[in-house]
Amino acid sequence: MNTLSDAAATAVEPATSSCPVSRRAAARVLRTWNIADLRAMAKKRLPRAVFDFFDGAAEDELTLAANRAAFERVRIAPKMLTGVARIDTSTTILGAHSKLPIAVGPTGGIGFGWPFADVGVARAAAAAGIPYTLSTMATASIERIAREAGGRLWFQAYIFRERKMTTDLVERAREFGYEALMVTVDVPVGGKRERDFRNDFAIRFQFTPRNILDFATRPLWVLDILRHGMPLLENVAGLAPEAKSTAEIASSVGQFWDADFDWDGLKAMRERWPGKMLVKGVLRADDAARLAAIGVDAVVVSNHGGRQLDGAVAGLDALPPIVDAVKGRMSVLVDGGVRRGVDAIKAVALGAEAVMLGRATLYGACAGGEAGAARALDILRDELVRAMQLSGVRSISEIGPDLLAR
Ligand SMILES: Cc1cc2nc3c(=O)[nH]c(=O)nc-3n(C[C@H](O)[C@H](O)[C@H](O)COP(=O)(O)O)c2cc1C
């Protein structure tokens, strides 16, 4: 039985949400066999400026490459003759059940890739039984996602200089039942993303001869924009009242971050938020230990997919010392470069509770909305099951450091 396409076929019912998927697009994503296929499909459909905004990273993109290289370096020493006909991929993430050791991380602005891609990704995560994180900079509001997606919802907060904006957003997330608050701490200022500069994406959006050609070669994408309108950063729509488009808000939003946010600010947020709190963007053991000491429930070991400090250590390489430093006092998640199901085994073997996805589900959503995001998750689930069988482990709890080749 081909578990991959059977499971995906059930996941592509037309969405009764604001993230539309035609039957043809849903059928097309079933012809993809890995995350790289979905990326290639997204690249074909999107204007270059939009694709590069998602795909690109800071400066020389060294950290982007390091994330993937770190996963590629780790090798498994598989166990034989363990009886692997039945595999259980379920686990506990942040104290609650998850069908996979995978959570979906926050990605802003993704409605540029597919109308209301956020809703599609959130619904796909709910269907897969894993947590989903809504970005402050999402193209769907806190309320819309709560209404249209369901499942385990986390809200990711950026810290605005106008602190009340952050507290208002956090209050809305609490009111609408979000289970956890994720505070991203690696963006005191924006990273230097040169692909965006070159494509005129990060400056006041304007049509140049190069842009027009770029957009003219992607008629399906243009049709979607004409049909559904320019995406809006719904959570922060009032942020730059003079801005006429989301691209303008996106390009100017960096000036709103609070580069002075520090440990005192974080402690105050911890005291105010009654639920679980994750801190994302941690790469040092001493920072992680300090977070455990102030009652933070989880760290996400992350370099923001290489989009912030180019030259920062890969997430997977930073993981073991952090796991050591917090010694069971808090959950540890890791992201950056997760593209295969086997990556989850490697991260769990190195001490993570789960991996978090960024571009993997984003490429899926850009290839085929909700059906594409569901396909990405289905591919990763199928690869994980097969890799567990081939590694000789029947459950996530059987994955430990002894599974790795020295
Ligand atoms: C297009 C894009 C937008 C992102 N937006 C956010 C965001 O709003 N907040 C945040 O904390 N991280 C954001 N991230 C970082 C991701 O949450 C995650 O850390 C990163 O993508 C992981 O690397 P990977 O995509 O290689 O797996 C974004 C990443 C991408 C690619």
PDB file of N, CA, C and O and ligand atoms in Angstrom, residues 53-56 64 67 105-110 134-138 156-158 182-187 193 280 300 302-307 335-339 356-360 362-363, ligand 1:
ATOM      1  N   PHE A  53      11.734  35.929  -1.200  1.00  0.00           N
ATOM      2  CA  PHE A  53      11.421  36.382   0.159  1.00  0.00           C
ATOM      3  C   PHE A  53      11.252  35.178   1.092  1.00  0.00           C
ATOM      4  O   PHE A  53      11.703  35.180   2.234  1.00  0.00           O
ATOM      5  N   PHE A  54      10.619  34.121   0.597  1.00  0.00           N
ATOM      6  CA  PHE A  54      10.417  32.920   1.419  1.00  0.00           C
ATOM      7  C   PHE A  54      11.687  32.073   1.515  1.00  0.00           C
ATOM      8  O   PHE A  54      12.043  31.557   2.564  1.00  0.00           O
ATOM      9  N   ASP A  55      12.333  31.906   0.387  1.00  0.00           N
ATOM     10  CA  ASP A  55      13.428  30.945   0.257  1.00  0.00           C
ATOM     11  C   ASP A  55      14.757  31.503   0.773  1.00  0.00           C
ATOM     12  O   ASP A  55      15.629  30.762   1.203  1.00  0.00           O
ATOM     13  N   GLY A  56      14.879  32.818   0.724  1.00  0.00           N
ATOM     14  CA  GLY A  56      16.171  33.455   0.975  1.00  0.00           C
ATOM     15  C   GLY A  56      16.487  33.609   2.450  1.00  0.00           C
ATOM     16  O   GLY A  56      15.676  33.326   3.329  1.00  0.00           O
ATOM     17  N   LEU A  64      21.954  29.607   6.618  1.00  0.00           N
ATOM     18  CA  LEU A  64      20.907  28.827   5.938  1.00  0.00           C
ATOM     19  C   LEU A  64      21.482  27.474   5.504  1.00  0.00           C
ATOM     20  O   LEU A  64      20.897  26.420   5.762  1.00  0.00           O
ATOM     21  N   ASN A  67      22.371  25.071   8.478  1.00  0.00           N
ATOM     22  CA  ASN A  67      21.235  24.355   9.091  1.00  0.00           C
ATOM     23  C   ASN A  67      21.039  22.996   8.430  1.00  0.00           C
ATOM     24  O   ASN A  67      20.873  21.975   9.089  1.00  0.00           O
ATOM     25  N   GLY A 105       6.030  26.060  12.865  1.00  0.00           N
ATOM     26  CA  GLY A 105       6.512  27.327  13.407  1.00  0.00           C
ATOM     27  C   GLY A 105       5.877  28.520  12.708  1.00  0.00           C
ATOM     28  O   GLY A 105       5.162  28.368  11.714  1.00  0.00           O
ATOM     29  N   PRO A 106       6.166  29.722  13.230  1.00  0.00           N
ATOM     30  CA  PRO A 106       5.564  30.929  12.666  1.00  0.00           C
ATOM     31  C   PRO A 106       6.262  31.392  11.392  1.00  0.00           C
ATOM     32  O   PRO A 106       7.493  31.406  11.319  1.00  0.00           O
ATOM     33  N   THR A 107       5.481  31.733  10.379  1.00  0.00           N
ATOM     34  CA  THR A 107       6.041  32.348   9.169  1.00  0.00           C
ATOM     35  C   THR A 107       5.139  33.508   8.761  1.00  0.00           C
ATOM     36  O   THR A 107       3.950  33.317   8.517  1.00  0.00           O
ATOM     37  N   GLY A 108       5.734  34.694   8.695  1.00  0.00           N
ATOM     38  CA  GLY A 108       4.958  35.892   8.371  1.00  0.00           C
ATOM     39  C   GLY A 108       4.818  36.085   6.865  1.00  0.00           C
ATOM     40  O   GLY A 108       5.615  35.583   6.078  1.00  0.00           O
ATOM     41  N   GLY A 109       3.779  36.796   6.482  1.00  0.00           N
ATOM     42  CA  GLY A 109       3.617  37.244   5.086  1.00  0.00           C
ATOM     43  C   GLY A 109       3.302  36.162   4.072  1.00  0.00           C
ATOM     44  O   GLY A 109       3.407  36.392   2.864  1.00  0.00           O
ATOM     45  N   ILE A 110       2.875  34.987   4.521  1.00  0.00           N
ATOM     46  CA  ILE A 110       2.808  33.885   3.558  1.00  0.00           C
ATOM     47  C   ILE A 110       1.574  33.923   2.664  1.00  0.00           C
ATOM     48  O   ILE A 110       1.490  33.168   1.701  1.00  0.00           O
ATOM     49  N   LEU A 134       0.929  30.748  15.023  1.00  0.00           N
ATOM     50  CA  LEU A 134       0.555  31.901  14.193  1.00  0.00           C
ATOM     51  C   LEU A 134       1.535  33.042  14.455  1.00  0.00           C
ATOM     52  O   LEU A 134       1.760  33.427  15.602  1.00  0.00           O
ATOM     53  N   SER A 135       2.100  33.598  13.380  1.00  0.00           N
ATOM     54  CA  SER A 135       3.039  34.712  13.507  1.00  0.00           C
ATOM     55  C   SER A 135       2.302  36.025  13.753  1.00  0.00           C
ATOM     56  O   SER A 135       1.201  36.233  13.253  1.00  0.00           O
ATOM     57  N   THR A 136       2.947  36.916  14.515  1.00  0.00           N
ATOM     58  CA  THR A 136       2.463  38.300  14.605  1.00  0.00           C
ATOM     59  C   THR A 136       2.264  38.865  13.205  1.00  0.00           C
ATOM     60  O   THR A 136       1.298  39.579  12.938  1.00  0.00           O
ATOM     61  N   MET A 137       3.177  38.522  12.290  1.00  0.00           N
ATOM     62  CA  MET A 137       3.176  39.095  10.937  1.00  0.00           C
ATOM     63  C   MET A 137       2.419  38.220   9.933  1.00  0.00           C
ATOM     64  O   MET A 137       2.636  38.314   8.727  1.00  0.00           O
ATOM     65  N   ALA A 138       1.511  37.394  10.444  1.00  0.00           N
ATOM     66  CA  ALA A 138       0.743  36.514   9.558  1.00  0.00           C
ATOM     67  C   ALA A 138      -0.208  37.323   8.691  1.00  0.00           C
ATOM     68  O   ALA A 138      -0.554  38.465   9.006  1.00  0.00           O
ATOM     69  N   GLN A 156       2.814  33.518  18.216  1.00  0.00           N
ATOM     70  CA  GLN A 156       4.194  34.030  18.272  1.00  0.00           C
ATOM     71  C   GLN A 156       4.175  35.553  18.343  1.00  0.00           C
ATOM     72  O   GLN A 156       3.586  36.214  17.477  1.00  0.00           O
ATOM     73  N   ALA A 157       4.832  36.100  19.356  1.00  0.00           N
ATOM     74  CA  ALA A 157       4.853  37.557  19.535  1.00  0.00           C
ATOM     75  C   ALA A 157       6.224  38.130  19.198  1.00  0.00           C
ATOM     76  O   ALA A 157       7.256  37.588  19.617  1.00  0.00           O
ATOM     77  N   TYR A 158       6.202  39.201  18.416  1.00  0.00           N
ATOM     78  CA  TYR A 158       7.374  40.065  18.288  1.00  0.00           C
ATOM     79  C   TYR A 158       7.181  41.207  19.275  1.00  0.00           C
ATOM     80  O   TYR A 158       6.057  41.527  19.670  1.00  0.00           O
ATOM     81  N   MET A 182       4.617  32.188  22.184  1.00  0.00           N
ATOM     82  CA  MET A 182       6.009  32.010  21.784  1.00  0.00           C
ATOM     83  C   MET A 182       6.606  33.406  21.560  1.00  0.00           C
ATOM     84  O   MET A 182       6.132  34.143  20.697  1.00  0.00           O
ATOM     85  N   VAL A 183       7.627  33.743  22.348  1.00  0.00           N
ATOM     86  CA  VAL A 183       8.242  35.063  22.191  1.00  0.00           C
ATOM     87  C   VAL A 183       9.520  34.889  21.374  1.00  0.00           C
ATOM     88  O   VAL A 183      10.419  34.145  21.772  1.00  0.00           O
ATOM     89  N   THR A 184       9.588  35.563  20.230  1.00  0.00           N
ATOM     90  CA  THR A 184      10.783  35.469  19.382  1.00  0.00           C
ATOM     91  C   THR A 184      11.777  36.544  19.804  1.00  0.00           C
ATOM     92  O   THR A 184      11.444  37.735  19.828  1.00  0.00           O
ATOM     93  N   VAL A 185      13.000  36.116  20.132  1.00  0.00           N
ATOM     94  CA  VAL A 185      13.957  37.060  20.714  1.00  0.00           C
ATOM     95  C   VAL A 185      15.178  37.326  19.813  1.00  0.00           C
ATOM     96  O   VAL A 185      16.096  38.030  20.222  1.00  0.00           O
ATOM     97  N   ASP A 186      15.149  36.762  18.594  1.00  0.00           N
ATOM     98  CA  ASP A 186      16.343  36.951  17.748  1.00  0.00           C
ATOM     99  C   ASP A 186      16.149  38.022  16.672  1.00  0.00           C
ATOM    100  O   ASP A 186      16.884  38.074  15.702  1.00  0.00           O
ATOM    101  N   VAL A 187      15.154  38.903  16.894  1.00  0.00           N
ATOM    102  CA  VAL A 187      14.919  39.969  15.914  1.00  0.00           C
ATOM    103  C   VAL A 187      14.915  41.347  16.591  1.00  0.00           C
ATOM    104  O   VAL A 187      13.918  42.061  16.551  1.00  0.00           O
ATOM    105  N   ARG A 193      18.741  40.894   4.303  1.00  0.00           N
ATOM    106  CA  ARG A 193      18.328  39.898   3.294  1.00  0.00           C
ATOM    107  C   ARG A 193      18.473  40.493   1.908  1.00  0.00           C
ATOM    108  O   ARG A 193      17.633  41.257   1.439  1.00  0.00           O
ATOM    109  N   LYS A 280      11.722  31.663  21.449  1.00  0.00           N
ATOM    110  CA  LYS A 280      12.299  31.188  20.186  1.00  0.00           C
ATOM    111  C   LYS A 280      13.472  32.054  19.756  1.00  0.00           C
ATOM    112  O   LYS A 280      13.399  33.285  19.831  1.00  0.00           O
ATOM    113  N   VAL A 300      12.927  27.299  21.822  1.00  0.00           N
ATOM    114  CA  VAL A 300      13.068  26.838  20.447  1.00  0.00           C
ATOM    115  C   VAL A 300      14.474  27.223  20.017  1.00  0.00           C
ATOM    116  O   VAL A 300      14.806  28.406  19.900  1.00  0.00           O
ATOM    117  N   SER A 302      16.974  27.985  17.584  1.00  0.00           N
ATOM    118  CA  SER A 302      16.674  28.454  16.232  1.00  0.00           C
ATOM    119  C   SER A 302      17.545  29.639  15.864  1.00  0.00           C
ATOM    120  O   SER A 302      17.862  30.474  16.708  1.00  0.00           O
ATOM    121  N   ASN A 303      17.917  29.718  14.577  1.00  0.00           N
ATOM    122  CA  ASN A 303      18.567  30.933  14.065  1.00  0.00           C
ATOM    123  C   ASN A 303      17.671  31.601  13.027  1.00  0.00           C
ATOM    124  O   ASN A 303      18.152  32.300  12.135  1.00  0.00           O
ATOM    125  N   HIS A 304      16.358  31.358  13.149  1.00  0.00           N
ATOM    126  CA  HIS A 304      15.379  32.024  12.292  1.00  0.00           C
ATOM    127  C   HIS A 304      15.559  31.608  10.817  1.00  0.00           C
ATOM    128  O   HIS A 304      15.413  32.412   9.903  1.00  0.00           O
ATOM    129  N   GLY A 305      15.919  30.357  10.626  1.00  0.00           N
ATOM    130  CA  GLY A 305      16.088  29.873   9.255  1.00  0.00           C
ATOM    131  C   GLY A 305      17.177  30.629   8.500  1.00  0.00           C
ATOM    132  O   GLY A 305      17.120  30.769   7.272  1.00  0.00           O
ATOM    133  N   GLY A 306      18.191  31.101   9.232  1.00  0.00           N
ATOM    134  CA  GLY A 306      19.305  31.810   8.593  1.00  0.00           C
ATOM    135  C   GLY A 306      18.949  33.217   8.146  1.00  0.00           C
ATOM    136  O   GLY A 306      19.737  33.856   7.436  1.00  0.00           O
ATOM    137  N   ARG A 307      17.813  33.733   8.605  1.00  0.00           N
ATOM    138  CA  ARG A 307      17.345  35.035   8.106  1.00  0.00           C
ATOM    139  C   ARG A 307      17.814  36.192   8.970  1.00  0.00           C
ATOM    140  O   ARG A 307      17.600  37.351   8.625  1.00  0.00           O
ATOM    141  N   ASP A 335      14.628  24.116  15.307  1.00  0.00           N
ATOM    142  CA  ASP A 335      14.233  24.274  13.907  1.00  0.00           C
ATOM    143  C   ASP A 335      15.418  24.719  13.070  1.00  0.00           C
ATOM    144  O   ASP A 335      16.520  24.952  13.573  1.00  0.00           O
ATOM    145  N   GLY A 336      15.162  24.811  11.746  1.00  0.00           N
ATOM    146  CA  GLY A 336      16.207  25.221  10.805  1.00  0.00           C
ATOM    147  C   GLY A 336      16.636  24.054   9.947  1.00  0.00           C
ATOM    148  O   GLY A 336      17.386  23.184  10.403  1.00  0.00           O
ATOM    149  N   GLY A 337      16.116  23.994   8.716  1.00  0.00           N
ATOM    150  CA  GLY A 337      16.586  22.989   7.767  1.00  0.00           C
ATOM    151  C   GLY A 337      15.882  21.648   7.845  1.00  0.00           C
ATOM    152  O   GLY A 337      16.369  20.682   7.246  1.00  0.00           O
ATOM    153  N   VAL A 338      14.759  21.566   8.541  1.00  0.00           N
ATOM    154  CA  VAL A 338      14.047  20.278   8.599  1.00  0.00           C
ATOM    155  C   VAL A 338      13.336  20.053   7.260  1.00  0.00           C
ATOM    156  O   VAL A 338      12.441  20.807   6.890  1.00  0.00           O
ATOM    157  N   ARG A 339      13.775  19.041   6.531  1.00  0.00           N
ATOM    158  CA  ARG A 339      13.220  18.776   5.191  1.00  0.00           C
ATOM    159  C   ARG A 339      12.868  17.304   4.980  1.00  0.00           C
ATOM    160  O   ARG A 339      12.317  16.954   3.949  1.00  0.00           O
ATOM    161  N   MET A 356      10.605  21.862  14.681  1.00  0.00           N
ATOM    162  CA  MET A 356       9.616  22.818  14.195  1.00  0.00           C
ATOM    163  C   MET A 356       9.873  23.092  12.719  1.00  0.00           C
ATOM    164  O   MET A 356      11.026  23.104  12.275  1.00  0.00           O
ATOM    165  N   LEU A 357       8.790  23.279  11.977  1.00  0.00           N
ATOM    166  CA  LEU A 357       8.911  23.513  10.533  1.00  0.00           C
ATOM    167  C   LEU A 357       8.763  24.995  10.212  1.00  0.00           C
ATOM    168  O   LEU A 357       7.974  25.695  10.835  1.00  0.00           O
ATOM    169  N   GLY A 358       9.507  25.445   9.226  1.00  0.00           N
ATOM    170  CA  GLY A 358       9.326  26.796   8.679  1.00  0.00           C
ATOM    171  C   GLY A 358       8.967  26.668   7.215  1.00  0.00           C
ATOM    172  O   GLY A 358       7.808  26.580   6.823  1.00  0.00           O
ATOM    173  N   ARG A 359      10.018  26.554   6.394  1.00  0.00           N
ATOM    174  CA  ARG A 359       9.778  26.545   4.950  1.00  0.00           C
ATOM    175  C   ARG A 359       9.098  25.271   4.449  1.00  0.00           C
ATOM    176  O   ARG A 359       8.459  25.306   3.397  1.00  0.00           O
ATOM    177  N   ALA A 360       9.222  24.154   5.144  1.00  0.00           N
ATOM    178  CA  ALA A 360       8.677  22.890   4.605  1.00  0.00           C
ATOM    179  C   ALA A 360       7.177  23.015   4.322  1.00  0.00           C
ATOM    180  O   ALA A 360       6.718  22.736   3.201  1.00  0.00           O
ATOM    181  N   LEU A 362       5.579  25.832   4.320  1.00  0.00           N
ATOM    182  CA  LEU A 362       5.392  27.044   3.499  1.00  0.00           C
ATOM    183  C   LEU A 362       5.520  26.717   2.008  1.00  0.00           C
ATOM    184  O   LEU A 362       4.700  27.150   1.191  1.00  0.00           O
ATOM    185  N   TYR A 363       6.537  25.940   1.637  1.00  0.00           N
ATOM    186  CA  TYR A 363       6.653  25.530   0.227  1.00  0.00           C
ATOM    187  C   TYR A 363       5.391  24.779  -0.194  1.00  0.00           C
ATOM    188  O   TYR A 363       4.870  24.988  -1.295  1.00  0.00           O
TER     189      TYR A 363
HETATM  190  C1  LIG B   1       9.122  33.485   5.004  1.00  0.00           C
HETATM  191  C2  LIG B   1       9.455  33.298   6.443  1.00  0.00           C
HETATM  192  C3  LIG B   1       8.832  34.070   7.404  1.00  0.00           C
HETATM  193  C4  LIG B   1       9.131  33.886   8.758  1.00  0.00           C
HETATM  194  N1  LIG B   1       8.463  34.634   9.690  1.00  0.00           N
HETATM  195  C5  LIG B   1       8.713  34.433  11.015  1.00  0.00           C
HETATM  196  C6  LIG B   1       7.972  35.144  11.985  1.00  0.00           C
HETATM  197  O1  LIG B   1       7.079  35.930  11.662  1.00  0.00           O
HETATM  198  N2  LIG B   1       8.287  34.926  13.285  1.00  0.00           N
HETATM  199  C7  LIG B   1       9.260  34.049  13.681  1.00  0.00           C
HETATM  200  O2  LIG B   1       9.511  33.893  14.872  1.00  0.00           O
HETATM  201  N3  LIG B   1       9.956  33.344  12.754  1.00  0.00           N
HETATM  202  C8  LIG B   1       9.700  33.506  11.441  1.00  0.00           C
HETATM  203  N4  LIG B   1      10.384  32.779  10.519  1.00  0.00           N
HETATM  204  C9  LIG B   1      11.368  31.769  10.960  1.00  0.00           C
HETATM  205  C10 LIG B   1      10.709  30.386  11.120  1.00  0.00           C
HETATM  206  O3  LIG B   1       9.798  30.372  12.183  1.00  0.00           O
HETATM  207  C11 LIG B   1      11.748  29.297  11.369  1.00  0.00           C
HETATM  208  O4  LIG B   1      12.545  29.657  12.457  1.00  0.00           O
HETATM  209  C12 LIG B   1      12.639  29.005  10.170  1.00  0.00           C
HETATM  210  O5  LIG B   1      11.920  29.168   8.978  1.00  0.00           O
HETATM  211  C13 LIG B   1      13.193  27.586  10.259  1.00  0.00           C
HETATM  212  O6  LIG B   1      14.054  27.305   9.193  1.00  0.00           O
HETATM  213  P1  LIG B   1      13.586  26.443   7.912  1.00  0.00           P
HETATM  214  O7  LIG B   1      12.563  27.270   7.201  1.00  0.00           O
HETATM  215  O8  LIG B   1      14.821  26.278   7.113  1.00  0.00           O
HETATM  216  O9  LIG B   1      13.022  25.150   8.397  1.00  0.00           O
HETATM  217  C14 LIG B   1      10.110  32.939   9.163  1.00  0.00           C
HETATM  218  C15 LIG B   1      10.731  32.159   8.182  1.00  0.00           C
HETATM  219  C16 LIG B   1      10.417  32.314   6.843  1.00  0.00           C
HETATM  220  C17 LIG B   1      11.089  31.449   5.834  1.00  0.00           C
END
